[in-house]
Amino acid sequence: MVVINAVIGFLQEGKAEKALEGIRKMLSVSAHVRREGDWVEENAENLVPGDIVRLRSGDRVPADIRLLEAVSLSIEESALTGESLPAEKNQDPVEPDAGLGDRHGMAFSGTMVTAGRGTGVVTATGSETEIGRISTMISEVETLATPLTRQMDRFGKILSAVIVVMAVAMWFAGRMLHDYTTGELFLSSIGFAVAAIPEGLPAVLTITLALGVQRMASRNAITRKLNAVETLGSVTVICSDKTGTLTKNEMTVKHAVVRRAVYDVSGSGYQPEGHITLDGNPAALDGEEGLRDLVEIMAVCNDSHISQEDGFWKVTGEPTEGALRTFAAKAGFDPAAYERKAVIPFESENKFMATLNSTPDGKTVILVKGAPDRLLDRCGTQAADGGKKEPLDRRFWEAKIEELSGRGLRVLAAARKEADDGKNGLKHGDIEADLTFIGLAGIIDPPRPEAVEAVALCRTAGIGVKMITGDHAGTASAIGREMGIGNGGRTATGDELEKASDEELRELVREVDIFARTSPEHKLRLVRALQANGEVVAMTGDGVNDAPALKRADVGIAMGIKGTEATKEAADIVLADDNFSTIERAVEEGRTIYDNLRKAIIFILPTNGAEAFVILAAVAFGLVLPITPVQILWVNMVTAVTLALALAFEPAEPGVMKRPPRDPAASILGGNFLWRIAFVSLLVGGAAIGVFLFEKRIGMPLDLARTLAVNTLVFGQIFYLFNCRYLDESSISAGRLFANRAVWMTTGILLVLQLVFVYAPFMNTWFGSAPLLARHWLIPLSIGCAVFLAVEAEKALTRRWSGR
Ligand code: ATP
């Protein structure tokens, strides 16, 4: 029996580990590679030498790569060189015998891009790479454990020690109180130890955890660190990005504003079909000088592509840029003849992008697009009629920005500056001042309807939702209003966060739910302030600079689609679909897993409690053992592998998102669960002894009385399983009794096993069981019912006492 128990435990652990491995595979490193002329995302393991790949800040370099182009590219190579400062990369030749750290024309597999971007050709993959040579495989090994299961492991060990001591004590007590023979005492001490130690518990907990994590993955929340599963249940605040998480990230330009006019743009999505109109009349680029300049910047200072696939238009690159690309296409503008000489890529800190271009008519210009406030700060003039400039009318533009963003539109501005013809490079200094402001584009990015619902659900679950966005305050509060975040309250900006002391920040995060124009480093301070207020914080992120905040948060959540490898590595959970509602579901699932672990514990322990009680009472009162050690092992095995497993499949309790977050410091079981374990142990154990004594008294043979006692225990557990499906809520209702198919299946399996136990001749020989008559079955059946009703009554009383 012990061997069978061990084998089953081993198989279950194996299955659990397989489940986790499958989930880990979902997180393999991806690469941007050129295939059939298009940039596509591909698993790094599918790269071959000769592939052209693209690197962005936050990427893990997917192979060894010779750089063809590098723009402000720096890469952290400490894994390879031990040098913790990022190395600057460029495409210049190096000495033939340059060391690894000096080969600045190469990017090495496994290192992390910290800034800039580049493209290159793959020179080596897999074990041929530099990192592959020094270590065949860098793999993260994580044991299948969480604080709860580790705590249970410790508890199990202590419990086992206590039980062994008690067994020895029982030996002496039995010897002194009654005249048992050594053989009898030996058997009952072993029986007691076997009865009291919950052999099946670790395996059941592991499989419950693994199944839960698998279920979470199937709902798009991929767990990287198992601890998070538990922490999710205690989360009190979720800090979420806006773009793509709360909103759809399907951007469409709706309005274009220049000094003299406000244009409307029709059409939706990235399909380049729609019209640009001025007061209802079609507007053409030829006649509208300001519009032409605006479209030129938005289209040329842009890295996205739109293409049609299976009838759908999709964007490669950033959706914001895709929207501007579509806008330019609607206007009939073709940027092909513009040659790009240099670029300052978009970074969340800067909130703009700039390019140096030569135009088709031979001029050299700097084109800038980005957050309007950042661009206004850099402009001294604005475009006037006839290609002239006039002093910047900041008030005018600010009013327009307020108006557009107040409607929830994302506003992007465009500015330009003439440059000398010979100019080749572009530095931040070139665009610090003296730009000419051209105009604005208002982009719609509708909220995800399911995220609106999820925000409301979080509220009932006692979880606050905060929006932290790089976008403009007006846009953020308008979207917040639509989503039910912030209750129309104040919106704080990155500047305010910058100025606030740590103390003031703690106050601010209590009052404010929307933070706009933030930079990634603000996230870290916000997490700290929230944690200082005693909150348990879940924080989302996508960019490379979000990684420290994700690490610091109690649950770091990375975006699977938009997110960089660096963020994913820092995260506890990765969202496969970038969707806020997935976070809400993950919280629900996390709470459910924790519940199910607790259910498994309070289901299994009374089995042991009851059995131990039977043996103890027998020895104390000098009785013949009502069940033998092998029979006890049988009961432990069948209930742990069948019944308890059913609880791993238990769906969420109906009120799971209506109760407040769990106090992380509270103990797993708590007073009333300990009480329930004791109560059920005495109830079922007492019933088994009662049945045994009664049957003995009316002259039933010993093996038959024992068989009945075993069945009493088993039926008590079967009925108690239905109690355990709801921790404190009532289990009595048809809907609830039939909700989990696994429970009925395992009950069926258990009944078959019990029939074999009772009627199969070989089982009679092995286990000392005996065939029962049909009417005998009524006894365990009615005792089971009584146990069920008694526990329900106990739950009802506890509910009443605790005021629920
Ligand atoms: P969130 O932080 O919620 O994802 P976000 O996407 O608005 O919001 P960022 O990506 O940091 O945050 O963008 C901040 C601002 O930078 C935007 O509001 C926009 O004005 C500007 N911006 C965004 N993308 C680009 C781009 N590709 N080129 C130039 N400016 C951009």
XYZ file of C-alpha atoms in Angstrom, residues 116 199 221 385 440 470 600 613 743 746 759 770 774:
13
model
C 18.154 51.978 -28.959
C 0.333 10.537 3.191
C -2.500 34.380 -17.727
C 0.530 80.849 -44.635
C -2.082 67.917 -34.149
C 2.214 57.925 -20.448
C -8.066 19.722 -0.002
C -9.288 8.630 16.805
C -16.905 15.030 -7.734
C -14.599 10.266 -8.330
C -16.709 -8.521 -2.588
C -15.779 -9.693 4.146
C -27.308 -5.550 0.808
